[in-house]
XYZ file of C-alpha atoms in Angstrom:
782
model
C -38.034 -11.717 141.250
C -37.709 -9.505 144.252
C -36.655 -10.283 147.742
C -39.209 -7.987 149.257
C -42.068 -8.241 146.783
C -41.944 -4.901 145.022
C -43.015 -3.635 141.618
C -40.997 -3.744 138.409
C -43.281 -3.795 135.364
C -45.897 -1.583 133.677
C -48.513 -3.705 135.443
C -47.072 -3.177 138.832
C -49.170 -0.266 139.964
C -51.231 -1.315 142.931
C -54.555 -0.827 141.213
C -53.669 -2.512 137.934
C -52.115 -5.560 139.516
C -54.960 -6.018 141.945
C -57.556 -5.961 139.205
C -56.078 -8.933 137.364
C -54.870 -11.232 140.079
C -55.701 -13.421 143.017
C -52.768 -11.650 144.646
C -50.282 -9.051 143.489
C -46.610 -8.529 143.953
C -47.287 -7.214 147.408
C -45.567 -4.269 148.934
C -45.113 -6.308 152.098
C -42.322 -8.726 152.868
C -43.393 -12.298 152.028
C -44.956 -14.063 154.996
C -46.146 -17.625 155.652
C -49.753 -16.339 155.768
C -48.052 -15.032 154.223
C -48.536 -34.070 117.698
C -49.855 -37.567 115.949
C -46.842 -39.392 117.385
C -43.714 -38.479 115.458
C -42.031 -41.867 115.448
C -39.020 -43.479 117.041
C -36.566 -41.110 115.408
C -37.390 -38.423 117.962
C -35.741 -38.147 121.345
C -37.796 -39.263 124.304
C -38.387 -35.744 125.551
C -39.669 -34.716 122.148
C -41.871 -37.792 121.953
C -43.620 -36.518 125.047
C -44.514 -33.271 123.321
C -45.455 -35.027 120.126
C -47.822 -37.347 121.941
C -49.395 -34.430 123.746
C -49.769 -32.485 120.544
C -51.485 -35.225 118.560
C -55.168 -36.004 117.993
C -57.970 -36.969 120.340
C -57.220 -38.079 123.862
C -54.210 -35.750 124.219
C -53.440 -33.712 127.311
C -56.349 -31.363 126.831
C -58.410 -33.547 124.499
C -59.056 -33.396 120.807
C -57.306 -30.720 118.789
C -59.794 -28.608 116.905
C -59.117 -28.016 113.236
C -60.084 -25.012 111.201
C -59.941 -24.363 107.481
C -58.505 -20.980 106.589
C -57.148 -19.314 103.510
C -54.427 -16.730 103.564
C -55.142 -13.580 101.597
C -52.453 -11.641 99.803
C -52.491 -8.132 101.181
C -50.303 -5.251 102.210
C -49.675 -5.127 105.935
C -49.034 -2.208 108.212
C -46.758 -3.152 111.110
C -45.987 -0.721 113.937
C -47.299 2.158 111.874
C -44.925 1.503 108.958
C -46.125 0.084 105.660
C -44.117 -2.914 104.536
C -44.365 -4.628 101.189
C -45.894 -8.048 101.865
C -45.428 -10.868 99.369
C -47.190 -14.240 99.759
C -45.500 -17.318 98.290
C -47.149 -20.662 97.558
C -45.637 -24.061 98.275
C -42.958 -25.067 95.797
C -42.836 -21.692 94.029
C -39.804 -19.456 93.931
C -39.610 -15.713 94.198
C -39.595 -13.969 90.873
C -37.045 -11.483 92.115
C -33.656 -12.647 90.876
C -31.961 -11.167 93.958
C -32.873 -14.093 96.172
C -34.922 -16.984 94.844
C -36.679 -18.774 97.683
C -37.964 -22.312 97.538
C -40.319 -23.763 100.138
C -40.848 -27.397 101.132
C -42.572 -29.271 103.929
C -39.866 -29.096 106.540
C -39.834 -31.041 109.808
C -41.238 -30.632 113.293
C -37.988 -30.712 115.272
C -35.957 -28.993 116.428
C -38.186 -26.052 117.219
C -36.921 -22.666 116.086
C -34.595 -22.256 113.101
C -32.148 -24.972 112.118
C -30.052 -25.958 109.129
C -31.428 -28.944 107.249
C -31.388 -30.443 103.732
C -29.709 -27.524 102.035
C -32.046 -24.980 103.524
C -33.297 -23.589 106.781
C -36.058 -25.254 108.731
C -38.574 -23.172 110.687
C -40.749 -24.890 113.301
C -43.168 -23.429 115.835
C -45.726 -24.922 118.198
C -49.353 -23.772 118.271
C -52.118 -26.111 119.336
C -55.071 -23.857 118.622
C -53.928 -21.944 115.536
C -55.997 -22.235 112.379
C -53.341 -20.605 110.180
C -49.640 -19.819 110.468
C -47.669 -17.572 108.143
C -43.889 -17.311 108.138
C -42.689 -13.711 107.708
C -39.181 -13.073 106.420
C -37.478 -9.691 106.380
C -34.690 -9.907 103.855
C -31.620 -7.689 104.227
C -30.984 -7.514 100.475
C -34.413 -5.986 99.913
C -34.132 -2.774 101.902
C -32.884 -1.459 105.186
C -33.947 -3.140 108.411
C -36.500 -0.387 108.961
C -38.038 -0.534 105.496
C -37.398 -3.945 104.023
C -39.736 -6.125 102.049
C -41.445 -8.750 104.163
C -41.889 -12.019 102.322
C -44.739 -14.069 103.761
C -45.447 -17.738 103.239
C -48.721 -19.258 104.401
C -48.164 -22.757 105.784
C -50.448 -25.537 104.579
C -51.986 -27.238 107.596
C -52.035 -30.549 105.718
C -48.401 -30.479 104.592
C -46.634 -28.097 106.963
C -48.034 -29.383 110.224
C -47.207 -32.421 112.356
C -49.395 -32.713 115.401
C -49.451 -29.157 116.708
C -46.091 -28.132 115.306
C -46.080 -26.023 112.150
C -42.964 -26.250 110.026
C -41.475 -25.283 106.664
C -38.089 -25.533 104.996
C -36.829 -22.586 102.959
C -33.997 -22.769 100.456
C -32.207 -19.688 99.181
C -31.986 -17.735 102.435
C -28.701 -16.251 103.608
C -27.071 -18.015 106.562
C -27.341 -14.860 108.654
C -28.902 -11.413 108.704
C -32.499 -12.473 107.992
C -35.202 -11.343 110.405
C -38.245 -13.536 110.837
C -41.495 -13.900 112.739
C -44.981 -15.350 112.363
C -48.524 -14.195 111.831
C -50.862 -16.605 113.558
C -54.642 -16.749 113.476
C -57.120 -18.918 115.285
C -60.399 -18.898 117.197
C -61.454 -15.442 118.327
C -63.372 -16.640 121.357
C -62.086 -14.607 124.272
C -64.228 -16.728 126.568
C -62.248 -19.813 125.504
C -58.966 -18.119 126.418
C -57.752 -17.290 122.901
C -56.033 -14.009 121.990
C -55.135 -14.551 118.321
C -54.379 -11.471 116.218
C -52.698 -12.028 112.863
C -52.086 -8.326 112.320
C -49.078 -8.724 114.647
C -45.828 -10.363 113.600
C -44.892 -12.593 116.519
C -41.498 -13.538 117.872
C -40.538 -17.227 117.753
C -40.245 -18.518 121.357
C -37.275 -20.621 120.234
C -35.415 -17.809 118.450
C -31.791 -17.986 119.617
C -31.167 -14.348 118.722
C -33.555 -11.379 118.809
C -33.225 -8.206 116.782
C -34.825 -4.944 117.897
C -33.378 -1.544 118.703
C -29.596 -1.224 118.730
C -29.013 1.102 121.658
C -30.218 0.780 125.232
C -32.902 3.221 126.312
C -32.945 5.342 123.150
C -36.687 5.917 122.835
C -36.518 7.749 119.512
C -34.817 4.821 117.800
C -36.907 2.679 115.459
C -38.091 0.038 115.035
C -39.598 -1.204 118.260
C -40.663 -4.432 116.547
C -38.757 -7.490 117.758
C -37.825 -10.196 115.232
C -36.058 -13.498 115.571
C -32.807 -13.867 113.696
C -30.013 -16.401 113.333
C -26.340 -16.702 112.535
C -25.053 -19.805 110.776
C -22.121 -17.924 109.204
C -19.936 -17.299 112.220
C -17.368 -19.837 113.332
C -17.922 -21.529 116.695
C -16.743 -19.416 119.595
C -13.169 -20.153 120.646
C -13.207 -20.904 124.371
C -9.441 -21.585 124.281
C -7.268 -24.647 124.817
C -6.550 -23.805 128.454
C -10.127 -22.876 129.296
C -11.678 -24.632 132.278
C -14.985 -24.267 134.096
C -14.430 -23.105 137.693
C -16.697 -25.861 139.121
C -16.574 -24.346 142.592
C -18.114 -26.268 145.492
C -21.353 -24.630 146.598
C -19.996 -24.285 150.113
C -17.180 -22.056 148.802
C -19.351 -19.510 146.987
C -19.514 -15.826 147.828
C -22.122 -14.436 145.446
C -22.149 -10.864 144.120
C -25.566 -9.854 142.772
C -25.123 -7.326 139.992
C -26.583 -5.671 136.906
C -24.493 -5.860 133.731
C -25.507 -2.421 132.486
C -25.469 -0.572 135.804
C -22.002 -1.881 136.652
C -20.230 0.271 134.047
C -22.879 2.611 132.575
C -21.727 5.606 134.610
C -19.095 7.958 133.194
C -17.049 7.356 136.344
C -16.297 3.837 135.058
C -13.644 5.415 132.866
C -14.729 3.384 129.856
C -15.353 4.832 126.412
C -19.085 5.484 125.792
C -19.411 2.625 123.289
C -18.398 0.075 125.943
C -20.173 1.435 128.993
C -23.020 -0.731 130.208
C -22.022 -3.697 128.061
C -20.817 -7.256 128.480
C -17.348 -6.052 127.470
C -17.531 -3.301 130.076
C -17.936 -5.901 132.796
C -14.793 -7.669 131.586
C -12.823 -4.488 132.153
C -13.850 -4.460 135.814
C -13.043 -8.071 136.702
C -9.984 -6.886 138.676
C -12.379 -5.108 141.032
C -14.288 -8.332 141.646
C -11.047 -10.165 142.373
C -9.891 -7.462 144.759
C -13.225 -7.621 146.550
C -12.922 -11.388 146.854
C -16.212 -12.646 145.414
C -16.101 -15.798 143.291
C -19.567 -15.856 141.706
C -21.632 -13.177 140.022
C -25.406 -13.427 139.937
C -26.473 -11.333 136.960
C -29.833 -9.604 136.884
C -31.711 -10.744 133.752
C -29.707 -10.902 130.531
C -32.453 -12.508 128.431
C -33.858 -10.160 125.779
C -36.253 -7.617 127.296
C -37.743 -4.300 126.215
C -36.392 -1.596 128.467
C -38.841 0.926 126.950
C -41.985 -1.056 127.770
C -43.142 1.616 130.224
C -43.434 4.064 127.321
C -45.974 2.103 125.274
C -48.831 4.341 126.392
C -49.212 7.378 128.675
C -48.987 6.343 132.322
C -47.466 7.651 135.563
C -44.263 5.723 134.916
C -43.671 6.477 131.269
C -40.637 8.562 132.238
C -38.747 5.458 133.369
C -36.605 2.822 131.688
C -36.672 -0.819 132.793
C -33.079 -1.290 133.857
C -33.541 -4.478 135.868
C -34.967 -6.563 133.023
C -37.563 -8.676 134.842
C -39.824 -8.674 131.792
C -38.620 -11.389 129.438
C -39.439 -11.278 125.719
C -37.535 -14.435 124.794
C -35.941 -17.189 126.895
C -33.054 -18.099 124.554
C -31.616 -14.813 123.296
C -29.090 -12.654 125.172
C -30.010 -9.017 125.720
C -28.904 -7.506 122.426
C -28.547 -3.944 123.721
C -25.855 -5.082 126.136
C -23.581 -5.418 123.100
C -20.943 -2.720 122.784
C -21.377 0.096 120.274
C -24.905 -0.977 119.311
C -23.476 -4.137 117.788
C -26.761 -6.041 117.687
C -27.731 -9.620 118.529
C -24.828 -11.487 116.921
C -22.292 -9.261 118.641
C -24.209 -9.569 121.912
C -23.984 -13.349 121.762
C -20.260 -13.290 121.099
C -19.513 -10.649 123.723
C -21.535 -12.470 126.376
C -19.382 -15.536 125.729
C -16.272 -13.387 125.962
C -17.508 -12.113 129.311
C -18.234 -15.602 130.652
C -14.846 -16.830 129.432
C -13.036 -13.932 131.107
C -14.886 -14.455 134.388
C -14.167 -18.183 134.311
C -10.500 -17.550 133.608
C -10.513 -15.370 136.736
C -12.078 -18.210 138.751
C -15.487 -16.519 138.963
C -18.678 -18.446 138.243
C -21.646 -16.965 136.387
C -25.174 -17.422 137.729
C -28.108 -15.981 135.793
C -31.233 -14.542 137.375
C -33.925 -16.081 135.177
C -37.593 -15.106 134.913
C -39.788 -18.050 133.920
C -42.770 -16.993 136.024
C -44.160 -14.415 133.559
C -43.332 -12.571 130.340
C -43.398 -9.002 129.076
C -46.874 -9.439 127.549
C -48.624 -7.842 130.542
C -52.313 -8.395 131.266
C -55.590 -8.289 129.365
C -56.191 -4.623 130.190
C -53.007 -3.314 128.539
C -51.563 -6.267 126.620
C -48.152 -6.093 124.977
C -48.410 -8.876 122.421
C -45.001 -9.897 121.116
C -45.005 -13.706 121.148
C -46.686 -16.244 123.447
C -50.043 -14.472 123.786
C -50.622 -14.522 120.051
C -49.130 -17.973 119.467
C -51.261 -19.902 121.950
C -52.409 -17.913 124.952
C -54.352 -20.849 126.378
C -51.257 -23.065 126.488
C -48.577 -20.606 127.553
C -50.425 -18.803 130.347
C -52.443 -19.759 133.397
C -56.073 -18.717 132.952
C -59.035 -18.327 135.233
C -61.457 -20.291 133.076
C -64.332 -19.272 135.337
C -63.690 -15.568 134.840
C -64.054 -14.827 131.121
C -61.090 -16.398 131.155
C -58.742 -13.774 132.488
C -55.022 -14.270 132.946
C -54.085 -15.420 136.433
C -51.510 -13.178 138.047
C -49.264 -14.870 140.585
C -46.296 -12.794 139.387
C -47.633 -9.306 140.086
C -46.918 -8.497 136.432
C -50.275 -9.273 134.845
C -49.669 -12.825 133.629
C -48.264 -16.150 134.833
C -46.408 -18.603 132.627
C -48.021 -22.058 132.618
C -44.714 -23.716 133.489
C -45.947 -27.235 134.291
C -47.827 -27.644 131.020
C -45.797 -30.243 129.037
C -44.993 -27.891 126.146
C -44.064 -24.937 128.357
C -42.069 -27.162 130.684
C -40.034 -28.405 127.745
C -39.501 -24.821 126.581
C -38.044 -23.897 129.979
C -35.806 -26.974 130.073
C -34.607 -26.381 126.507
C -33.840 -22.781 127.419
C -31.799 -23.722 130.482
C -29.855 -26.367 128.576
C -29.152 -23.830 125.832
C -27.589 -21.377 128.279
C -25.440 -24.111 129.792
C -24.272 -25.638 126.518
C -23.963 -22.479 124.397
C -22.838 -19.946 127.017
C -21.282 -22.195 129.723
C -23.452 -20.728 132.465
C -22.761 -22.167 135.925
C -26.123 -21.746 137.597
C -29.511 -20.097 137.757
C -31.492 -18.146 140.314
C -35.191 -18.596 139.567
C -37.262 -15.480 140.065
C -40.512 -16.057 142.003
C -39.862 -19.772 141.833
C -43.029 -20.676 143.737
C -44.893 -19.930 140.500
C -43.046 -22.908 139.036
C -44.689 -25.049 141.724
C -48.232 -24.365 140.462
C -50.419 -26.377 138.097
C -52.283 -24.979 135.065
C -55.118 -23.719 137.270
C -52.696 -22.093 139.706
C -53.060 -24.643 142.482
C -49.852 -25.615 144.323
C -48.275 -28.953 143.421
C -46.481 -31.175 145.924
C -44.063 -32.506 143.288
C -43.966 -29.949 140.450
C -42.774 -31.696 137.256
C -40.623 -28.767 136.116
C -38.855 -28.399 139.455
C -38.133 -32.123 139.560
C -36.850 -32.291 135.991
C -34.530 -29.334 136.534
C -33.111 -31.123 139.584
C -32.686 -34.406 137.682
C -31.569 -33.133 134.255
C -28.161 -34.409 133.170
C -27.122 -31.211 131.370
C -28.030 -29.107 134.396
C -26.431 -31.499 136.871
C -23.305 -29.378 137.295
C -25.295 -26.175 137.796
C -26.201 -24.342 140.952
C -29.996 -24.004 141.078
C -31.412 -21.395 143.434
C -35.075 -20.656 144.108
C -36.656 -17.424 145.199
C -39.182 -19.442 147.190
C -42.263 -17.236 147.122
C -44.614 -15.577 144.667
C -47.277 -12.895 144.666
C -50.081 -15.347 145.317
C -48.910 -16.113 148.847
C -47.117 -19.392 148.126
C -44.302 -18.867 150.648
C -41.962 -21.881 150.543
C -38.845 -20.763 152.435
C -37.435 -23.974 153.896
C -40.154 -26.012 152.182
C -39.354 -25.579 148.506
C -39.534 -28.933 146.637
C -35.838 -29.642 146.282
C -34.798 -33.270 145.613
C -31.736 -32.346 147.725
C -30.534 -30.114 144.860
C -32.327 -26.809 145.090
C -30.918 -23.979 147.174
C -33.118 -21.088 148.305
C -32.905 -17.385 148.881
C -33.413 -17.429 152.651
C -35.831 -14.546 153.197
C -36.145 -15.489 156.847
C -32.403 -14.965 157.284
C -32.689 -11.469 155.800
C -35.517 -10.458 158.123
C -34.049 -11.884 161.320
C -30.526 -10.540 160.822
C -31.872 -7.068 160.017
C -34.025 -7.006 163.112
C -31.363 -8.250 165.542
C -28.576 -5.950 164.315
C -30.793 -2.872 164.501
C -31.663 -3.727 168.085
C -35.118 -5.303 168.085
C -35.714 -7.269 171.309
C -36.339 -10.987 171.679
C -34.267 -12.118 168.708
C -31.085 -13.485 170.266
C -32.089 -17.115 169.794
C -33.327 -16.553 166.262
C -30.101 -14.735 165.384
C -28.125 -17.718 166.668
C -30.202 -20.080 164.507
C -29.663 -18.008 161.366
C -25.886 -17.553 161.651
C -25.443 -21.264 162.380
C -27.067 -22.334 159.099
C -30.857 -22.195 159.599
C -31.056 -25.859 160.528
C -34.698 -25.330 161.461
C -35.384 -24.741 157.770
C -32.832 -26.833 155.881
C -31.718 -29.793 158.004
C -34.068 -32.146 156.170
C -33.160 -35.277 154.183
C -29.802 -34.618 152.526
C -29.948 -30.832 152.369
C -26.857 -28.883 153.391
C -26.182 -25.511 155.025
C -25.140 -24.088 151.643
C -28.687 -24.638 150.362
C -29.481 -21.519 152.385
C -28.457 -18.504 150.303
C -27.987 -15.933 153.036
C -28.540 -12.309 152.151
C -29.318 -9.066 153.936
C -29.548 -6.920 150.812
C -30.661 -7.747 147.277
C -31.446 -5.699 144.175
C -34.961 -5.018 145.452
C -35.354 -2.969 148.569
C -32.847 -0.729 150.294
C -29.134 -0.836 149.631
C -27.037 -1.546 152.716
C -26.312 2.162 153.119
C -30.000 3.006 152.864
C -30.906 0.241 155.319
C -29.038 2.196 158.001
C -30.054 5.642 156.697
C -33.833 5.531 156.185
C -36.763 4.455 158.279
C -39.161 4.824 155.338
C -39.009 4.400 151.592
C -38.742 7.500 149.393
C -40.089 6.383 146.013
C -41.872 9.479 144.694
C -39.651 9.624 141.574
C -41.159 6.290 140.511
C -44.421 8.020 139.623
C -46.794 6.132 141.917
C -46.987 8.679 144.737
C -44.950 6.362 146.962
C -47.426 3.473 146.771
C -44.925 1.052 145.233
C -42.161 -0.718 147.075
C -42.030 -2.393 150.443
C -43.432 -0.590 153.469
C -41.755 -2.812 156.050
C -38.004 -2.904 155.533
C -36.763 -3.589 159.072
C -34.485 -0.594 158.640
C -33.202 2.027 161.094
C -31.864 5.447 160.140
C -29.616 5.718 163.204
C -31.310 8.910 164.305
C -31.614 11.057 161.177
C -33.644 10.346 158.034
C -31.457 10.338 154.947
C -28.272 12.223 154.169
C -26.610 14.010 157.091
C -23.366 15.700 158.111
C -23.771 14.590 161.722
C -20.519 12.729 162.424
C -21.967 10.697 165.290
C -24.784 9.403 163.093
C -22.437 8.702 160.212
C -20.076 6.723 162.413
C -22.951 4.698 163.796
C -24.154 3.946 160.269
C -20.662 2.844 159.300
C -20.527 0.484 162.285
C -23.911 -0.973 161.443
C -22.956 -1.665 157.834
C -19.834 -3.455 159.054
C -21.864 -5.380 161.632
C -24.194 -6.631 158.921
C -21.291 -7.646 156.732
C -19.540 -9.546 159.521
C -22.755 -11.418 160.348
C -23.190 -12.362 156.700
C -19.620 -13.565 156.243
C -19.444 -15.693 159.410
C -22.817 -17.380 158.846
C -22.982 -21.012 157.774
C -24.567 -21.118 154.326
C -23.922 -19.305 151.051
C -23.475 -15.523 151.407
C -24.762 -13.117 148.761
C -24.107 -9.370 148.686
C -25.305 -6.612 146.376
C -23.213 -4.661 143.885
C -22.253 -1.309 145.356
C -22.573 -2.239 149.005
C -18.788 -2.600 149.086
C -18.510 1.206 148.954
C -21.865 2.170 150.479
C -23.999 2.947 147.437
C -27.174 4.915 148.096
C -30.403 5.141 146.138
C -31.507 7.957 148.425
C -34.177 5.861 150.078
C -35.737 4.485 146.892
C -36.426 0.825 147.651
C -37.873 -0.007 144.227
C -35.466 1.509 141.712
C -36.256 -0.777 138.760
C -36.919 2.111 136.353
C -33.936 4.427 136.771
C -31.110 4.247 134.260
C -29.192 6.838 136.284
C -26.822 7.249 139.214
C -29.603 5.858 141.409
C -28.731 2.374 140.137
C -25.380 2.855 138.431
C -22.174 1.870 140.185
C -20.278 4.995 141.229
C -16.608 4.270 140.613
C -15.532 7.636 141.973
C -17.136 6.897 145.329
C -15.424 3.511 145.369
C -12.036 5.204 145.018
C -12.860 7.654 147.796
C -13.716 4.804 150.166
C -11.154 2.254 149.005
C -9.010 2.398 152.129
C -11.899 2.336 154.590
C -15.287 0.829 153.870
C -14.163 -1.192 150.839
C -11.076 -2.522 152.578
C -13.179 -3.814 155.471
C -15.642 -5.560 153.177
C -12.889 -7.109 151.068
C -10.848 -8.352 154.013
C -13.909 -9.878 155.662
C -14.736 -11.836 152.492
C -11.151 -13.077 152.277
C -11.249 -14.058 155.952
C -14.246 -16.277 155.195
C -12.461 -17.882 152.244
C -9.467 -18.763 154.404
C -11.443 -20.302 157.291
C -13.262 -23.523 156.362
C -15.047 -23.675 159.719
C -17.223 -20.765 158.504
C -18.453 -22.685 155.468
C -19.063 -26.247 156.543
C -20.911 -28.656 154.265
C -22.750 -30.132 157.247
C -24.844 -28.593 159.991
C -23.193 -27.632 163.254
C -23.241 -30.138 166.080
C -23.018 -29.240 169.765
C -19.282 -29.927 169.586
C -18.785 -27.415 166.785
C -19.983 -24.308 168.615
C -20.156 -23.062 172.199
C -22.831 -20.471 172.973
C -21.704 -18.218 175.784
C -25.244 -17.711 176.952
C -27.232 -18.978 179.909
C -30.398 -16.900 179.588
C -31.937 -17.422 176.154
C -35.367 -16.452 177.497
C -34.322 -12.892 178.336
C -36.344 -10.932 175.766
C -34.484 -7.709 176.559
C -31.039 -9.130 175.830
C -29.516 -7.975 172.556
C -26.055 -9.429 173.105
C -24.793 -12.774 171.843
C -21.321 -14.332 172.023
C -20.168 -17.713 170.778
C -17.084 -19.681 169.788
C -16.832 -21.733 166.604
C -14.411 -24.599 167.129
C -11.745 -25.788 164.733
C -11.206 -29.466 165.539
C -8.340 -29.788 163.070
C -5.912 -27.011 163.977
C -7.424 -25.402 167.056
C -7.955 -22.138 165.210
C -11.161 -21.331 167.056
C -13.081 -18.142 166.267
C -14.800 -16.118 168.978
C -17.582 -13.701 167.981
C -19.675 -11.263 169.976
C -22.480 -9.026 168.702
C -23.741 -6.150 170.826
C -26.988 -4.593 169.563
C -27.539 -2.652 172.788
C -27.164 1.105 172.962
C -24.633 0.709 175.783
C -21.281 -0.975 176.344
C -21.198 -4.643 177.320
C -18.276 -6.140 179.271
C -17.882 -9.589 177.777
C -16.081 -12.430 179.491
C -13.696 -13.982 176.984
C -13.284 -17.767 177.251
C -9.870 -19.356 177.433
C -8.343 -20.119 174.044
C -7.497 -23.686 173.010
C -4.367 -25.286 174.487
C -1.102 -23.651 173.340
C -3.067 -20.877 171.616
C -3.829 -17.248 172.388
C -6.466 -14.890 171.114
C -5.792 -12.246 168.486
C -8.269 -9.522 167.629
C -9.164 -9.549 163.949
C -12.310 -7.380 163.944
C -13.719 -4.630 166.121
C -16.269 -2.627 164.138
C -16.101 0.207 166.681
C -12.528 1.020 165.681
C -11.593 3.264 162.801
C -9.880 1.917 159.708
C -7.427 0.246 159.431
C -7.798 -1.056 162.993
C -11.401 -2.187 162.422
C -10.074 -5.289 160.660
C -6.538 -6.619 160.937
C -6.303 -9.911 158.999
C -3.143 -11.111 160.732
C -4.657 -10.253 164.112
C -3.604 -8.072 167.037
C -2.520 -10.110 170.094
C -5.062 -9.943 172.883
C -4.547 -10.858 176.510
C -6.970 -10.666 179.342
C -10.224 -12.225 180.363
C -12.630 -9.494 179.266
C -13.416 -7.176 176.375
C -15.459 -3.984 176.558
C -17.700 -4.135 173.487
C -19.089 -0.833 172.272
C -22.783 -0.188 171.512
C -23.903 -1.432 168.100
C -20.656 -3.202 167.332
C -19.150 -6.653 167.066
C -15.770 -8.257 167.582
C -14.023 -11.298 166.132
C -11.085 -13.000 167.836
C -9.051 -15.855 166.408
C -7.018 -18.413 168.331
C -3.438 -18.488 167.054
C -0.227 -20.225 168.179
């Protein structure tokens, strides 16, 4: 989830999160204390679930069975009366508009599938005593006021192990909305939360229908239904289409939000396209000009951006723009479709976006949230799916505490990811995104949660983490862990990896921030971080690129704010400044916030360039945040998850204003990295690869470091010096390689365009006077 452990959900107020959890999504930076068997026809992975689901002696013992009868009655859903019609097995609807015929169906695949002339519906629930399929038929009213046809499944005929299933003939191949009413034991103390007054979303729904337009709180309905589309032709990826398949060592990752990228009027897009998948396509030329070759998208799984408005609370004025509150793990965010196009259009347009990015040579990595769902906690539950289907299976529970939901996510609940059924759900979801949408990789939010067992205890070899690493479908994907959670399981450098998993290197972020801003005693640590964090990752067959290096991420300060604010300014979030990180390792350069002081502004500009140079010359995989290429500010808000405004939205006008200065520097530095393989090695540096021009590592007051990275192939050595002192340092420049001379490429103290000259400015002499809070880069050339 967040790089600095801040709040992003309705449950993220300090008091609410603390009440439900062993630990909350802390405001501090993470610290080290810091079915009967279904037969041979089923695939092996499904056999595992079937065996678990069946009879006595299963994973959690004997499945209890309950007799229940389904009454025919009118239902009120979300305050609107809907006509409810119950059908019996084998009967057809009397309405000549759409005769429906029901039969037993089959247990797999889960979700909705085409089979035997009809549509098969299958859903898992171990503890349910009754399951009713609810169908909202488009021919029988508008979406808001349509007849809901309900069919009560027979537990003797429509159930195999713990999977309930039914086949329905006569349904259209698209446009139908569906869900389930599920009942079961009411014993709170056993961990159950069944409530059959709620129509629940199928966890395996591939499309989700809800509101059409993002953030429109007066739009109805707020009910989320599964839907499907078997009418549309397969998406045309094109004859010349190819996956980029970039080596991990070559990646420069751009973390971004689909909506915020083009939602602002300054994007120049028509209103119907702003903030959409198609809007991002329009701005691919900007990404190419910047030089990044991978985008890491904040969540694009279906989420409810209006969840803060469910009941009066201090944050009910906000809209969840980041999306770390998943409703469904298979469906793309439908309100990212252009012009309110809905779920089918969203699916198609997401594929168009991925195709366009791939054709531009840019990979697509998704930020995925499998550590919790939108359903909140037991105090203010938001039941939409898993809670009402089988709370005891899908969530971690404190069975010794009435049993309350465990909260290692800081969001009120924790998905029980290493339970066999939930594990398979996660794997099926990931495979779906790879096969259906051609996704290139995943960044796993609060991935330490995925390393916990059903009781929350850490596991040395978490089954889910291992299977992701070993899965054949996912084998081509980049897999990146955010290696901490809100329960204190801090695994930076120690995340179970099978030599496959990369990690967000939170230690890199902290150490680079502290050195560049001038904290003492960090010269040696700075050297370790820029040379690939071998102290953390040089284990077994791990590589430098398994360290995802970042200074800024979506959570916390932007790069501009990192050099402009000493303290967070989060009052607009509604929590009186209690949310967000208190320790940002930031420095305002002498004035808090916006200023017209030219000396301060120049210093801030130098510092932003210093950070960017450090990031781009470091061994490992660099990641930067959307907007930092022009100096985006959130005005000191370091937890801006709830603002669908200019606070988060990319400001294209500001980009144009700064195109020839700040942006040019950032772009040229990225391109310099791409063109110099010695900055992105796939092995850790040896003593022959780098010379440290330092003979007093123990000097705690020294804030200057110089070193040369050697090019053994062409002699194109690179000399770097970072001066975090408040005074000039006269550096002794080493002799260049034989038949070479030094050229100055970067001096962050110089004004644009002299601050970076890609072809280099010839340099002669044995010394260089390096300005306070600046860095230089020299390259050896013939």
